[in-house]
Amino acid sequence: MTKNHDEPWGTGAEHQAPAGPRQWEQRPEHPHPVAPAAPAALQPLVECPTCGKAAGDELSCQFCGQVLFLPRGITLSTAGLRFGGYLLEGVLIICTLVIGWLVWTLIVFQYGQTPGKQLLHMRVVHIPQARTAGWWRMAFREIVAKTIVGFLAAVTFAIPYFWLLWDRNRQELWDKMATTLVVSDREDRLRLTSSDGRVGTPQP
Ligand SMILES: [Zn+2]
């Protein structure tokens, strides 16, 4: 028992020795016994830079919505804002007689936005690159992916449109297809990152 620290298998030996009750407390060479390392699944998780809580191993903090791979202050857009955005998009389409909205859309795709998202300070972020989605990814997301999900929704009582309500990162199915997140970027920190590289340095 007194040679535990010499055993090749290290601290785990404490559990294997036939120690008497409280005997480990009397070992002079271990005045402060070291607890065995926790299994990987129980290791402390990433601390959220915004709220300071253990944010888990998801893409975003489950408490405050901070996106963990983006600068502080960039949070997942709330479900209310997302659905509000859909409504706003419809209003804009009508008010601009479709064609205005279309031209506007093709311009702001490069910023990871649509007209509604631009007005609401929301942005689409490409997860693997940790930066604003570029023009072609936006085109795929808005046209191809939403069309496919639209067909799916037509035969499933529109349930796929509400996917973000139970998704941990508030992704819609078209977000899954395009590997994107929708974030709120109120201070425009992610501006222009689609053309000049990674995010992480707030614009001056
Ligand atoms: Zn947080």
PDB file of N, CA, C and O in Angstrom, residues 147-181:
ATOM      1  N   THR A 147     -35.504  24.246 -51.508  1.00  0.00           N
ATOM      2  CA  THR A 147     -36.443  23.596 -52.419  1.00  0.00           C
ATOM      3  C   THR A 147     -36.662  22.144 -52.021  1.00  0.00           C
ATOM      4  O   THR A 147     -37.800  21.650 -51.970  1.00  0.00           O
ATOM      5  N   ILE A 148     -35.565  21.455 -51.706  1.00  0.00           N
ATOM      6  CA  ILE A 148     -35.670  20.049 -51.303  1.00  0.00           C
ATOM      7  C   ILE A 148     -36.471  19.927 -50.012  1.00  0.00           C
ATOM      8  O   ILE A 148     -37.387  19.103 -49.898  1.00  0.00           O
ATOM      9  N   VAL A 149     -36.154  20.774 -49.034  1.00  0.00           N
ATOM     10  CA  VAL A 149     -36.885  20.729 -47.765  1.00  0.00           C
ATOM     11  C   VAL A 149     -38.349  21.116 -47.994  1.00  0.00           C
ATOM     12  O   VAL A 149     -39.250  20.589 -47.344  1.00  0.00           O
ATOM     13  N   GLY A 150     -38.583  22.016 -48.933  1.00  0.00           N
ATOM     14  CA  GLY A 150     -39.953  22.412 -49.249  1.00  0.00           C
ATOM     15  C   GLY A 150     -40.788  21.245 -49.743  1.00  0.00           C
ATOM     16  O   GLY A 150     -41.937  21.063 -49.324  1.00  0.00           O
ATOM     17  N   PHE A 151     -40.192  20.428 -50.610  1.00  0.00           N
ATOM     18  CA  PHE A 151     -40.903  19.226 -51.070  1.00  0.00           C
ATOM     19  C   PHE A 151     -41.170  18.281 -49.909  1.00  0.00           C
ATOM     20  O   PHE A 151     -42.253  17.696 -49.790  1.00  0.00           O
ATOM     21  N   LEU A 152     -40.170  18.136 -49.044  1.00  0.00           N
ATOM     22  CA  LEU A 152     -40.315  17.259 -47.880  1.00  0.00           C
ATOM     23  C   LEU A 152     -41.426  17.775 -46.974  1.00  0.00           C
ATOM     24  O   LEU A 152     -42.276  17.018 -46.499  1.00  0.00           O
ATOM     25  N   ALA A 153     -41.436  19.091 -46.767  1.00  0.00           N
ATOM     26  CA  ALA A 153     -42.427  19.691 -45.876  1.00  0.00           C
ATOM     27  C   ALA A 153     -43.845  19.538 -46.428  1.00  0.00           C
ATOM     28  O   ALA A 153     -44.807  19.397 -45.675  1.00  0.00           O
ATOM     29  N   ALA A 154     -43.950  19.547 -47.756  1.00  0.00           N
ATOM     30  CA  ALA A 154     -45.269  19.475 -48.378  1.00  0.00           C
ATOM     31  C   ALA A 154     -45.974  18.160 -48.060  1.00  0.00           C
ATOM     32  O   ALA A 154     -47.201  18.095 -48.074  1.00  0.00           O
ATOM     33  N   VAL A 155     -45.202  17.123 -47.783  1.00  0.00           N
ATOM     34  CA  VAL A 155     -45.822  15.822 -47.497  1.00  0.00           C
ATOM     35  C   VAL A 155     -45.698  15.430 -46.029  1.00  0.00           C
ATOM     36  O   VAL A 155     -46.034  14.319 -45.646  1.00  0.00           O
ATOM     37  N   THR A 156     -45.197  16.336 -45.201  1.00  0.00           N
ATOM     38  CA  THR A 156     -45.042  16.014 -43.774  1.00  0.00           C
ATOM     39  C   THR A 156     -45.619  17.120 -42.900  1.00  0.00           C
ATOM     40  O   THR A 156     -45.097  17.413 -41.830  1.00  0.00           O
ATOM     41  N   PHE A 157     -46.710  17.738 -43.358  1.00  0.00           N
ATOM     42  CA  PHE A 157     -47.422  18.748 -42.567  1.00  0.00           C
ATOM     43  C   PHE A 157     -46.517  19.906 -42.141  1.00  0.00           C
ATOM     44  O   PHE A 157     -46.657  20.450 -41.052  1.00  0.00           O
ATOM     45  N   ALA A 158     -45.544  20.250 -42.974  1.00  0.00           N
ATOM     46  CA  ALA A 158     -44.651  21.391 -42.737  1.00  0.00           C
ATOM     47  C   ALA A 158     -43.763  21.237 -41.511  1.00  0.00           C
ATOM     48  O   ALA A 158     -43.141  22.190 -41.066  1.00  0.00           O
ATOM     49  N   ILE A 159     -43.726  20.027 -40.970  1.00  0.00           N
ATOM     50  CA  ILE A 159     -42.929  19.812 -39.754  1.00  0.00           C
ATOM     51  C   ILE A 159     -41.462  20.229 -39.937  1.00  0.00           C
ATOM     52  O   ILE A 159     -40.878  20.835 -39.031  1.00  0.00           O
ATOM     53  N   PRO A 160     -40.828  19.938 -41.089  1.00  0.00           N
ATOM     54  CA  PRO A 160     -39.398  20.312 -41.217  1.00  0.00           C
ATOM     55  C   PRO A 160     -39.126  21.802 -41.035  1.00  0.00           C
ATOM     56  O   PRO A 160     -38.032  22.179 -40.616  1.00  0.00           O
ATOM     57  N   TYR A 161     -40.130  22.651 -41.298  1.00  0.00           N
ATOM     58  CA  TYR A 161     -39.893  24.086 -41.125  1.00  0.00           C
ATOM     59  C   TYR A 161     -39.671  24.461 -39.668  1.00  0.00           C
ATOM     60  O   TYR A 161     -39.141  25.519 -39.363  1.00  0.00           O
ATOM     61  N   PHE A 162     -40.086  23.585 -38.767  1.00  0.00           N
ATOM     62  CA  PHE A 162     -39.958  23.896 -37.339  1.00  0.00           C
ATOM     63  C   PHE A 162     -38.784  23.174 -36.690  1.00  0.00           C
ATOM     64  O   PHE A 162     -38.678  23.108 -35.474  1.00  0.00           O
ATOM     65  N   TRP A 163     -37.908  22.623 -37.546  1.00  0.00           N
ATOM     66  CA  TRP A 163     -36.794  21.811 -37.044  1.00  0.00           C
ATOM     67  C   TRP A 163     -35.959  22.564 -36.008  1.00  0.00           C
ATOM     68  O   TRP A 163     -35.465  21.991 -35.042  1.00  0.00           O
ATOM     69  N   LEU A 164     -35.764  23.866 -36.220  1.00  0.00           N
ATOM     70  CA  LEU A 164     -34.866  24.609 -35.333  1.00  0.00           C
ATOM     71  C   LEU A 164     -35.366  24.639 -33.896  1.00  0.00           C
ATOM     72  O   LEU A 164     -34.600  24.902 -32.968  1.00  0.00           O
ATOM     73  N   LEU A 165     -36.675  24.373 -33.685  1.00  0.00           N
ATOM     74  CA  LEU A 165     -37.218  24.449 -32.332  1.00  0.00           C
ATOM     75  C   LEU A 165     -36.637  23.369 -31.429  1.00  0.00           C
ATOM     76  O   LEU A 165     -36.551  23.545 -30.215  1.00  0.00           O
ATOM     77  N   TRP A 166     -36.249  22.229 -32.017  1.00  0.00           N
ATOM     78  CA  TRP A 166     -35.706  21.166 -31.161  1.00  0.00           C
ATOM     79  C   TRP A 166     -34.244  20.853 -31.495  1.00  0.00           C
ATOM     80  O   TRP A 166     -33.673  19.938 -30.953  1.00  0.00           O
ATOM     81  N   ASP A 167     -33.659  21.646 -32.348  1.00  0.00           N
ATOM     82  CA  ASP A 167     -32.250  21.429 -32.690  1.00  0.00           C
ATOM     83  C   ASP A 167     -31.361  22.199 -31.706  1.00  0.00           C
ATOM     84  O   ASP A 167     -31.624  23.360 -31.404  1.00  0.00           O
ATOM     85  N   ARG A 168     -30.300  21.538 -31.231  1.00  0.00           N
ATOM     86  CA  ARG A 168     -29.452  22.152 -30.205  1.00  0.00           C
ATOM     87  C   ARG A 168     -28.737  23.397 -30.711  1.00  0.00           C
ATOM     88  O   ARG A 168     -28.379  24.263 -29.919  1.00  0.00           O
ATOM     89  N   ASN A 169     -28.509  23.477 -32.018  1.00  0.00           N
ATOM     90  CA  ASN A 169     -27.850  24.658 -32.568  1.00  0.00           C
ATOM     91  C   ASN A 169     -28.792  25.467 -33.453  1.00  0.00           C
ATOM     92  O   ASN A 169     -28.338  26.231 -34.310  1.00  0.00           O
ATOM     93  N   ARG A 170     -30.092  25.234 -33.244  1.00  0.00           N
ATOM     94  CA  ARG A 170     -31.134  25.964 -33.975  1.00  0.00           C
ATOM     95  C   ARG A 170     -30.910  25.910 -35.472  1.00  0.00           C
ATOM     96  O   ARG A 170     -31.043  26.919 -36.176  1.00  0.00           O
ATOM     97  N   GLN A 171     -30.563  24.755 -35.953  1.00  0.00           N
ATOM     98  CA  GLN A 171     -30.401  24.573 -37.393  1.00  0.00           C
ATOM     99  C   GLN A 171     -31.714  24.112 -38.005  1.00  0.00           C
ATOM    100  O   GLN A 171     -32.431  23.281 -37.441  1.00  0.00           O
ATOM    101  N   GLU A 172     -31.999  24.660 -39.175  1.00  0.00           N
ATOM    102  CA  GLU A 172     -33.064  24.110 -40.006  1.00  0.00           C
ATOM    103  C   GLU A 172     -32.440  23.001 -40.851  1.00  0.00           C
ATOM    104  O   GLU A 172     -31.210  22.871 -40.927  1.00  0.00           O
ATOM    105  N   LEU A 173     -33.273  22.229 -41.528  1.00  0.00           N
ATOM    106  CA  LEU A 173     -32.713  21.132 -42.325  1.00  0.00           C
ATOM    107  C   LEU A 173     -31.814  21.670 -43.439  1.00  0.00           C
ATOM    108  O   LEU A 173     -30.830  21.050 -43.801  1.00  0.00           O
ATOM    109  N   TRP A 174     -32.170  22.867 -43.975  1.00  0.00           N
ATOM    110  CA  TRP A 174     -31.300  23.409 -45.016  1.00  0.00           C
ATOM    111  C   TRP A 174     -29.967  23.887 -44.438  1.00  0.00           C
ATOM    112  O   TRP A 174     -28.989  23.965 -45.164  1.00  0.00           O
ATOM    113  N   ASP A 175     -29.960  24.187 -43.142  1.00  0.00           N
ATOM    114  CA  ASP A 175     -28.684  24.485 -42.491  1.00  0.00           C
ATOM    115  C   ASP A 175     -27.828  23.218 -42.385  1.00  0.00           C
ATOM    116  O   ASP A 175     -26.613  23.267 -42.566  1.00  0.00           O
ATOM    117  N   LYS A 176     -28.474  22.107 -42.085  1.00  0.00           N
ATOM    118  CA  LYS A 176     -27.744  20.835 -42.019  1.00  0.00           C
ATOM    119  C   LYS A 176     -27.128  20.537 -43.380  1.00  0.00           C
ATOM    120  O   LYS A 176     -25.973  20.102 -43.477  1.00  0.00           O
ATOM    121  N   MET A 177     -27.909  20.736 -44.433  1.00  0.00           N
ATOM    122  CA  MET A 177     -27.433  20.400 -45.780  1.00  0.00           C
ATOM    123  C   MET A 177     -26.267  21.293 -46.191  1.00  0.00           C
ATOM    124  O   MET A 177     -25.355  20.861 -46.887  1.00  0.00           O
ATOM    125  N   ALA A 178     -26.306  22.553 -45.763  1.00  0.00           N
ATOM    126  CA  ALA A 178     -25.260  23.495 -46.168  1.00  0.00           C
ATOM    127  C   ALA A 178     -24.196  23.663 -45.078  1.00  0.00           C
ATOM    128  O   ALA A 178     -23.304  24.481 -45.226  1.00  0.00           O
ATOM    129  N   THR A 179     -24.284  22.863 -44.001  1.00  0.00           N
ATOM    130  CA  THR A 179     -23.407  22.977 -42.815  1.00  0.00           C
ATOM    131  C   THR A 179     -23.256  24.436 -42.367  1.00  0.00           C
ATOM    132  O   THR A 179     -22.167  24.974 -42.278  1.00  0.00           O
ATOM    133  N   THR A 180     -24.409  25.030 -42.073  1.00  0.00           N
ATOM    134  CA  THR A 180     -24.408  26.443 -41.664  1.00  0.00           C
ATOM    135  C   THR A 180     -25.150  26.641 -40.339  1.00  0.00           C
ATOM    136  O   THR A 180     -25.935  25.788 -39.920  1.00  0.00           O
ATOM    137  N   LEU A 181     -24.865  27.762 -39.715  1.00  0.00           N
ATOM    138  CA  LEU A 181     -25.598  28.252 -38.546  1.00  0.00           C
ATOM    139  C   LEU A 181     -26.106  29.641 -38.888  1.00  0.00           C
ATOM    140  O   LEU A 181     -25.490  30.343 -39.697  1.00  0.00           O
TER     141      LEU A 181
END
